[in-house]
GROMACS .gro file of C-alpha atoms in nm:
model
  317
    1SER     CA    1   8.950   6.924   8.337
    2PRO     CA    2   8.787   6.714   8.616
    3THR     CA    3   8.450   6.748   8.442
    4GLY     CA    4   8.581   6.666   8.094
    5LEU     CA    5   8.560   7.020   7.957
    6PRO     CA    6   8.836   7.123   7.713
    7VAL     CA    7   9.067   7.392   7.849
    8GLU     CA    8   9.356   7.612   7.748
    9VAL     CA    9   9.655   7.652   7.980
   10ARG     CA   10   9.863   7.969   7.972
   11LEU     CA   11  10.234   7.913   8.038
   12LEU     CA   12  10.537   8.131   8.102
   13GLU     CA   13  10.858   8.066   7.909
   14ASN     CA   14  10.977   7.836   8.190
   15LYS     CA   15  10.658   7.626   8.141
   16GLN     CA   16  10.504   7.742   8.470
   17ALA     CA   17  10.124   7.732   8.443
   18ILE     CA   18   9.979   8.074   8.530
   19ALA     CA   19   9.616   8.044   8.419
   20VAL     CA   20   9.356   7.792   8.301
   21LYS     CA   21   9.081   7.911   8.066
   22GLY     CA   22   8.783   7.743   7.907
   23SER     CA   23   8.831   7.644   7.541
   24ASP     CA   24   8.566   7.782   7.303
   25THR     CA   25   8.420   7.460   7.162
   26PRO     CA   26   8.060   7.370   7.060
   27LEU     CA   27   8.034   7.150   7.368
   28SER     CA   28   8.154   7.390   7.637
   29GLN     CA   29   8.120   7.729   7.464
   30GLY     CA   30   8.416   7.847   7.670
   31GLY     CA   31   8.265   7.731   8.000
   32ILE     CA   32   8.479   7.612   8.288
   33ASP     CA   33   8.404   7.470   8.633
   34PRO     CA   34   8.537   7.636   8.951
   35LEU     CA   35   8.781   7.356   9.035
   36THR     CA   36   8.942   7.367   8.691
   37ALA     CA   37   8.965   7.746   8.705
   38VAL     CA   38   9.205   7.724   9.001
   39GLU     CA   39   9.410   7.424   8.886
   40ALA     CA   40   9.718   7.637   8.817
   41ARG     CA   41   9.720   7.732   9.184
   42VAL     CA   42   9.636   7.383   9.306
   43MET     CA   43   9.939   7.240   9.123
   44VAL     CA   44  10.180   7.422   9.358
   45SER     CA   45   9.959   7.444   9.667
   46THR     CA   46  10.129   7.326   9.985
   47ALA     CA   47   9.787   7.193  10.094
   48ARG     CA   48   9.748   6.966   9.787
   49VAL     CA   49   9.677   6.601   9.868
   50LYS     CA   50   9.629   6.360   9.577
   51GLU     CA   51   9.505   6.054   9.768
   52PRO     CA   52   9.438   5.934  10.125
   53MET     CA   53   9.751   5.946  10.338
   54VAL     CA   54   9.842   5.752  10.652
   55LYS     CA   55  10.114   5.866  10.888
   56GLU     CA   56  10.409   5.634  10.948
   57GLY     CA   57  10.659   5.778  11.191
   58ASP     CA   58  10.739   6.133  11.079
   59SER     CA   59  10.615   6.092  10.721
   60PHE     CA   60  10.297   6.009  10.530
   61LYS     CA   61  10.226   5.716  10.294
   62ALA     CA   62   9.959   5.707  10.023
   63ILE     CA   63   9.687   5.440  10.056
   64SER     CA   64   9.378   5.349   9.855
   65TRP     CA   65   9.036   5.506   9.917
   66ASP     CA   66   8.896   5.174  10.041
   67GLU     CA   67   9.181   5.142  10.289
   68GLY     CA   68   9.134   5.502  10.396
   69LEU     CA   69   8.759   5.469  10.460
   70LYS     CA   70   8.803   5.146  10.654
   71LEU     CA   71   9.080   5.301  10.863
   72LEU     CA   72   8.866   5.608  10.930
   73GLU     CA   73   8.569   5.399  11.040
   74ASP     CA   74   8.783   5.190  11.274
   75LYS     CA   75   8.957   5.494  11.427
   76ILE     CA   76   8.630   5.680  11.493
   77LYS     CA   77   8.484   5.376  11.669
   78GLU     CA   78   8.800   5.338  11.873
   79ALA     CA   79   8.820   5.707  11.969
   80GLY     CA   80   8.463   5.750  12.085
   81LYS     CA   81   8.427   6.109  12.210
   82GLU     CA   82   8.799   6.171  12.172
   83VAL     CA   83   8.773   6.257  11.803
   84ALA     CA   84   8.813   6.586  11.615
   85MET     CA   85   8.745   6.688  11.257
   86ILE     CA   86   8.922   6.948  11.040
   87SER     CA   87   8.755   7.105  10.736
   88GLY     CA   88   8.956   7.259  10.456
   89ASP     CA   89   8.683   7.496  10.340
   90GLY     CA   90   8.517   7.754  10.563
   91LYS     CA   91   8.244   7.845  10.313
   92GLY     CA   92   7.897   7.699  10.269
   93THR     CA   93   7.674   7.490  10.496
   94ALA     CA   94   7.866   7.163  10.465
   95ASN     CA   95   8.065   7.248  10.777
   96GLU     CA   96   7.749   7.274  10.983
   97LEU     CA   97   7.648   6.932  10.854
   98PHE     CA   98   7.987   6.778  10.938
   99ALA     CA   99   8.006   6.948  11.277
  100ASN     CA  100   7.660   6.829  11.377
  101PHE     CA  101   7.730   6.478  11.248
  102LEU     CA  102   8.045   6.468  11.460
  103HIS     CA  103   7.860   6.598  11.763
  104LYS     CA  104   7.562   6.363  11.728
  105ALA     CA  105   7.758   6.053  11.625
  106THR     CA  106   8.044   6.076  11.874
  107GLY     CA  107   7.952   6.345  12.126
  108SER     CA  108   8.258   6.548  12.031
  109PRO     CA  109   8.231   6.926  11.972
  110ASP     CA  110   8.582   6.945  11.826
  111PHE     CA  111   8.524   7.055  11.467
  112PHE     CA  112   8.791   7.291  11.332
  113LEU     CA  113   8.857   7.488  11.013
  114MET     CA  114   9.188   7.495  10.825
  115PRO     CA  115   9.398   7.814  10.841
  116SER     CA  116   9.264   8.115  10.654
  117ASP     CA  117   9.380   8.467  10.572
  118LEU     CA  118   9.160   8.586  10.862
  119GLY     CA  119   9.335   8.350  11.101
  120VAL     CA  120   9.677   8.463  10.981
  121ALA     CA  121   9.580   8.830  11.014
  122VAL     CA  122   9.473   8.769  11.376
  123LYS     CA  123   9.803   8.592  11.450
  124VAL     CA  124  10.020   8.862  11.289
  125LEU     CA  125   9.843   9.141  11.475
  126ARG     CA  126   9.874   8.955  11.806
  127ASP     CA  127  10.224   8.807  11.777
  128TYR     CA  128  10.407   9.076  11.578
  129LEU     CA  129  10.225   9.399  11.661
  130GLY     CA  130  10.095   9.325  12.010
  131GLY     CA  131   9.735   9.404  11.917
  132GLU     CA  132   9.405   9.221  11.945
  133GLY     CA  133   9.143   9.162  11.676
  134GLN     CA  134   9.217   9.139  11.307
  135LEU     CA  135   9.362   9.351  11.028
  136GLY     CA  136   9.144   9.512  10.765
  137PHE     CA  137   9.204   9.725  10.457
  138ASP     CA  138   9.030  10.052  10.367
  139MET     CA  139   9.037  10.023   9.988
  140GLU     CA  140   8.754  10.273   9.947
  141HIS     CA  141   8.984  10.564  10.037
  142ALA     CA  142   9.316  10.439   9.892
  143ASP     CA  143   9.459  10.574   9.567
  144THR     CA  144   9.718  10.302   9.495
  145VAL     CA  145   9.658   9.941   9.603
  146LEU     CA  146   9.923   9.670   9.583
  147ILE     CA  147   9.772   9.321   9.621
  148ILE     CA  148  10.012   9.041   9.721
  149SER     CA  149   9.879   8.703   9.592
  150SER     CA  150   9.528   8.753   9.736
  151ASP     CA  151   9.257   8.692   9.473
  152ILE     CA  152   9.035   8.965   9.620
  153PHE     CA  153   8.815   9.017   9.313
  154ASN     CA  154   8.732   8.649   9.271
  155SER     CA  155   8.753   8.434   9.584
  156CYS     CA  156   8.912   8.613   9.880
  157GLY     CA  157   8.740   8.838  10.129
  158PRO     CA  158   8.422   9.038  10.056
  159VAL     CA  159   8.444   8.992   9.680
  160VAL     CA  160   8.138   9.201   9.585
  161ARG     CA  161   8.257   9.493   9.795
  162ASN     CA  162   8.606   9.464   9.648
  163GLN     CA  163   8.469   9.460   9.292
  164ASN     CA  164   8.257   9.767   9.367
  165VAL     CA  165   8.569   9.956   9.477
  166LEU     CA  166   8.745   9.850   9.159
  167GLY     CA  167   8.448   9.961   8.949
  168GLU     CA  168   8.455  10.310   9.099
  169GLY     CA  169   8.791  10.361   8.927
  170LYS     CA  170   8.934  10.588   9.198
  171ALA     CA  171   9.243  10.380   9.271
  172LYS     CA  172   9.517  10.213   9.071
  173PHE     CA  173   9.537   9.840   9.147
  174ILE     CA  174   9.862   9.642   9.108
  175TYR     CA  175   9.878   9.265   9.154
  176ALA     CA  176  10.192   9.074   9.254
  177GLY     CA  177  10.167   8.695   9.260
  178PRO     CA  178  10.248   8.377   9.071
  179PHE     CA  179   9.912   8.336   8.894
  180GLN     CA  180   9.738   8.538   8.628
  181ASN     CA  181   9.400   8.494   8.794
  182ASN     CA  182   9.092   8.714   8.765
  183THR     CA  183   9.230   8.967   9.011
  184ALA     CA  184   9.556   8.995   8.820
  185GLU     CA  185   9.367   9.050   8.496
  186MET     CA  186   9.152   9.324   8.648
  187CYS     CA  187   9.451   9.520   8.778
  188LYS     CA  188   9.648   9.780   8.584
  189GLN     CA  189   9.971   9.585   8.633
  190TRP     CA  190  10.062   9.224   8.709
  191ILE     CA  191  10.402   9.132   8.856
  192PRO     CA  192  10.464   8.752   8.824
  193VAL     CA  193  10.635   8.666   9.153
  194LYS     CA  194  10.759   8.307   9.182
  195PRO     CA  195  10.536   8.075   9.389
  196GLY     CA  196  10.629   8.094   9.756
  197ALA     CA  197  10.843   8.408   9.718
  198GLU     CA  198  10.586   8.660   9.844
  199ALA     CA  199  10.785   8.740  10.160
  200ASP     CA  200  11.101   8.797   9.955
  201PHE     CA  201  10.905   9.028   9.727
  202CYS     CA  202  10.764   9.232  10.016
  203PHE     CA  203  11.091   9.261  10.203
  204GLY     CA  204  11.263   9.345   9.873
  205LEU     CA  205  11.026   9.640   9.841
  206ALA     CA  206  11.090   9.723  10.207
  207TYR     CA  207  11.464   9.736  10.130
  208HIS     CA  208  11.407  10.010   9.871
  209LEU     CA  209  11.170  10.200  10.100
  210LEU     CA  210  11.428  10.192  10.379
  211SER     CA  211  11.697  10.307  10.138
  212ALA     CA  212  11.473  10.604  10.057
  213GLY     CA  213  11.452  10.695  10.424
  214ALA     CA  214  11.131  10.523  10.537
  215TYR     CA  215  11.097  10.505  10.915
  216ASN     CA  216  10.825  10.412  11.163
  217PHE     CA  217  10.862  10.472  11.536
  218SER     CA  218  10.567  10.241  11.615
  219ILE     CA  219  10.760   9.931  11.503
  220THR     CA  220  10.917   9.761  11.802
  221ASN     CA  221  11.293   9.715  11.754
  222PHE     CA  222  11.280   9.908  11.426
  223ASP     CA  223  11.659   9.930  11.393
  224GLU     CA  224  11.689   9.552  11.437
  225LEU     CA  225  11.426   9.492  11.168
  226LYS     CA  226  11.596   9.741  10.936
  227SER     CA  227  11.932   9.568  10.978
  228TYR     CA  228  11.772   9.228  10.916
  229ILE     CA  229  11.608   9.342  10.590
  230GLU     CA  230  11.924   9.513  10.467
  231ALA     CA  231  12.133   9.204  10.541
  232ASN     CA  232  11.898   8.947  10.385
  233TYR     CA  233  11.699   9.122  10.112
  234ALA     CA  234  11.946   9.315   9.901
  235PRO     CA  235  11.836   9.358   9.534
  236ALA     CA  236  12.045   9.074   9.390
  237ALA     CA  237  11.917   8.818   9.644
  238VAL     CA  238  11.555   8.926   9.598
  239GLU     CA  239  11.579   8.916   9.218
  240LYS     CA  240  11.706   8.558   9.238
  241ALA     CA  241  11.432   8.453   9.483
  242THR     CA  242  11.139   8.623   9.312
  243GLY     CA  243  11.234   8.631   8.944
  244ILE     CA  244  11.158   9.005   8.941
  245LYS     CA  245  11.418   9.252   8.815
  246SER     CA  246  11.546   9.485   9.085
  247GLU     CA  247  11.457   9.788   8.870
  248VAL     CA  248  11.091   9.679   8.877
  249LEU     CA  249  11.094   9.664   9.257
  250ALA     CA  250  11.274   9.998   9.282
  251ASP     CA  251  11.019  10.167   9.054
  252LEU     CA  252  10.726  10.010   9.245
  253ALA     CA  253  10.869  10.122   9.580
  254LYS     CA  254  10.905  10.474   9.441
  255GLU     CA  255  10.545  10.470   9.314
  256LEU     CA  256  10.409  10.355   9.651
  257LYS     CA  257  10.614  10.611   9.840
  258SER     CA  258  10.497  10.897   9.618
  259ALA     CA  259  10.128  10.794   9.626
  260GLY     CA  260   9.892  10.996   9.842
  261LYS     CA  261   9.722  10.699  10.009
  262PRO     CA  262   9.899  10.372   9.922
  263LEU     CA  263   9.776  10.040  10.058
  264VAL     CA  264   9.927   9.691  10.056
  265ILE     CA  265   9.695   9.387  10.087
  266PRO     CA  266   9.879   9.060  10.161
  267GLY     CA  267   9.710   8.722  10.147
  268SER     CA  268   9.694   8.386   9.972
  269PRO     CA  269   9.557   8.296   9.626
  270ALA     CA  270   9.263   8.093   9.757
  271GLY     CA  271   9.213   8.266  10.092
  272GLN     CA  272   9.338   7.959  10.279
  273GLY     CA  273   9.608   8.141  10.468
  274THR     CA  274   9.962   8.219  10.365
  275GLY     CA  275  10.241   8.176  10.617
  276SER     CA  276  10.242   8.438  10.893
  277TYR     CA  277  10.594   8.544  10.789
  278ALA     CA  278  10.481   8.632  10.436
  279TYR     CA  279  10.173   8.810  10.569
  280PHE     CA  280  10.385   9.003  10.818
  281ALA     CA  281  10.614   9.112  10.533
  282GLY     CA  282  10.313   9.274  10.366
  283VAL     CA  283  10.215   9.438  10.696
  284VAL     CA  284  10.566   9.581  10.728
  285LEU     CA  285  10.521   9.757  10.394
  286ASN     CA  286  10.208   9.931  10.524
  287LEU     CA  287  10.396  10.034  10.838
  288LEU     CA  288  10.691  10.171  10.639
  289LEU     CA  289  10.444  10.368  10.427
  290ASP     CA  290  10.285  10.498  10.751
  291ARG     CA  291   9.946  10.352  10.656
  292LEU     CA  292   9.821  10.206  10.986
  293ASN     CA  293   9.475  10.322  11.099
  294LYS     CA  294   9.461  10.605  10.848
  295PRO     CA  295   9.203  10.666  10.572
  296GLY     CA  296   9.284  10.437  10.282
  297GLY     CA  297   9.525  10.234  10.491
  298MET     CA  298   9.551   9.915  10.695
  299THR     CA  299   9.315   9.913  10.991
  300THR     CA  300   9.276   9.716  11.313
  301ILE     CA  301   8.930   9.569  11.372
  302GLU     CA  302   8.797   9.426  11.695
  303ILE     CA  303   8.667   9.068  11.685
  304PRO     CA  304   8.408   8.940  11.936
  305GLU     CA  305   8.569   8.725  12.204
  306SER     CA  306   8.346   8.432  12.107
  307VAL     CA  307   8.507   8.423  11.763
  308ILE     CA  308   8.865   8.467  11.876
  309GLU     CA  309   8.868   8.227  12.167
  310ASN     CA  310   8.623   7.964  12.137
  311PRO     CA  311   8.394   7.741  12.018
  312LEU     CA  312   8.085   7.798  11.836
  313GLU     CA  313   7.870   7.507  11.950
  314PRO     CA  314   7.910   7.254  11.808
  315CYS     CA  315   8.155   7.408  11.557
  316GLN     CA  316   8.489   7.554  11.660
  317THR     CA  317   8.688   7.798  11.449
   0.00000   0.00000   0.00000
């Protein structure tokens, strides 16, 4: 691990790392640091950067840290007020420090955060459903909850609230994602979807729901969407893309359809924002299950204009 603690790595038969645990030794006593705990996810993260990178044409080239710091210093001096900063972590007070440093040192207010599940939810609601605000999930009143990749009991969303809902024991929780993280372990069932195949998984479920007669008049161009899913996400294609047997998807679709108040929660393992297409695929499942703005379903939540549009001073989101 980065801190020198011994660890144990859990692997699938194809050698894919699915979990990192602390090794019970006299030194560590099973302890593990937060960075090591998520290394299985970091290994396949599209946001992973191993060293400073400099852009050359349409690609990036690795450089040393000394070169990177010198280049950064020179560029900031050259840019003056025309400089912006992007943070990869929206938590903690470090962003306020960086934003104020940028503002005081250069006069620029342009401090931004990397994409997040919240940002993706806002985009999906606006671009795909024609709504404003963000999407939320009423777990408190659901009886069957399917979580797609989002580590909601450990690092994504209001974790304490999510854990409280789990502890009440009123709903069955199912986790579908590539990593056997804390959320997967807390759920009744874990479905090991291949990394990056979340959209295929969701639309594969949608295929079975449509085959069973699911329909939603509120979906614009429903027939076009139905034809698209049927043409591109037949069981054989989805099984190849996700690594999940078609019978498993068929049984899960049947369970969701027969549940009283099913709910699907899409997201990303570290809360840093999955692609909007994959998130939309999860939203489609809620729509096919007729779970929009109903108790125990997916809800639309208004966001203050100051958060959606602009600029906290001196920090923009």
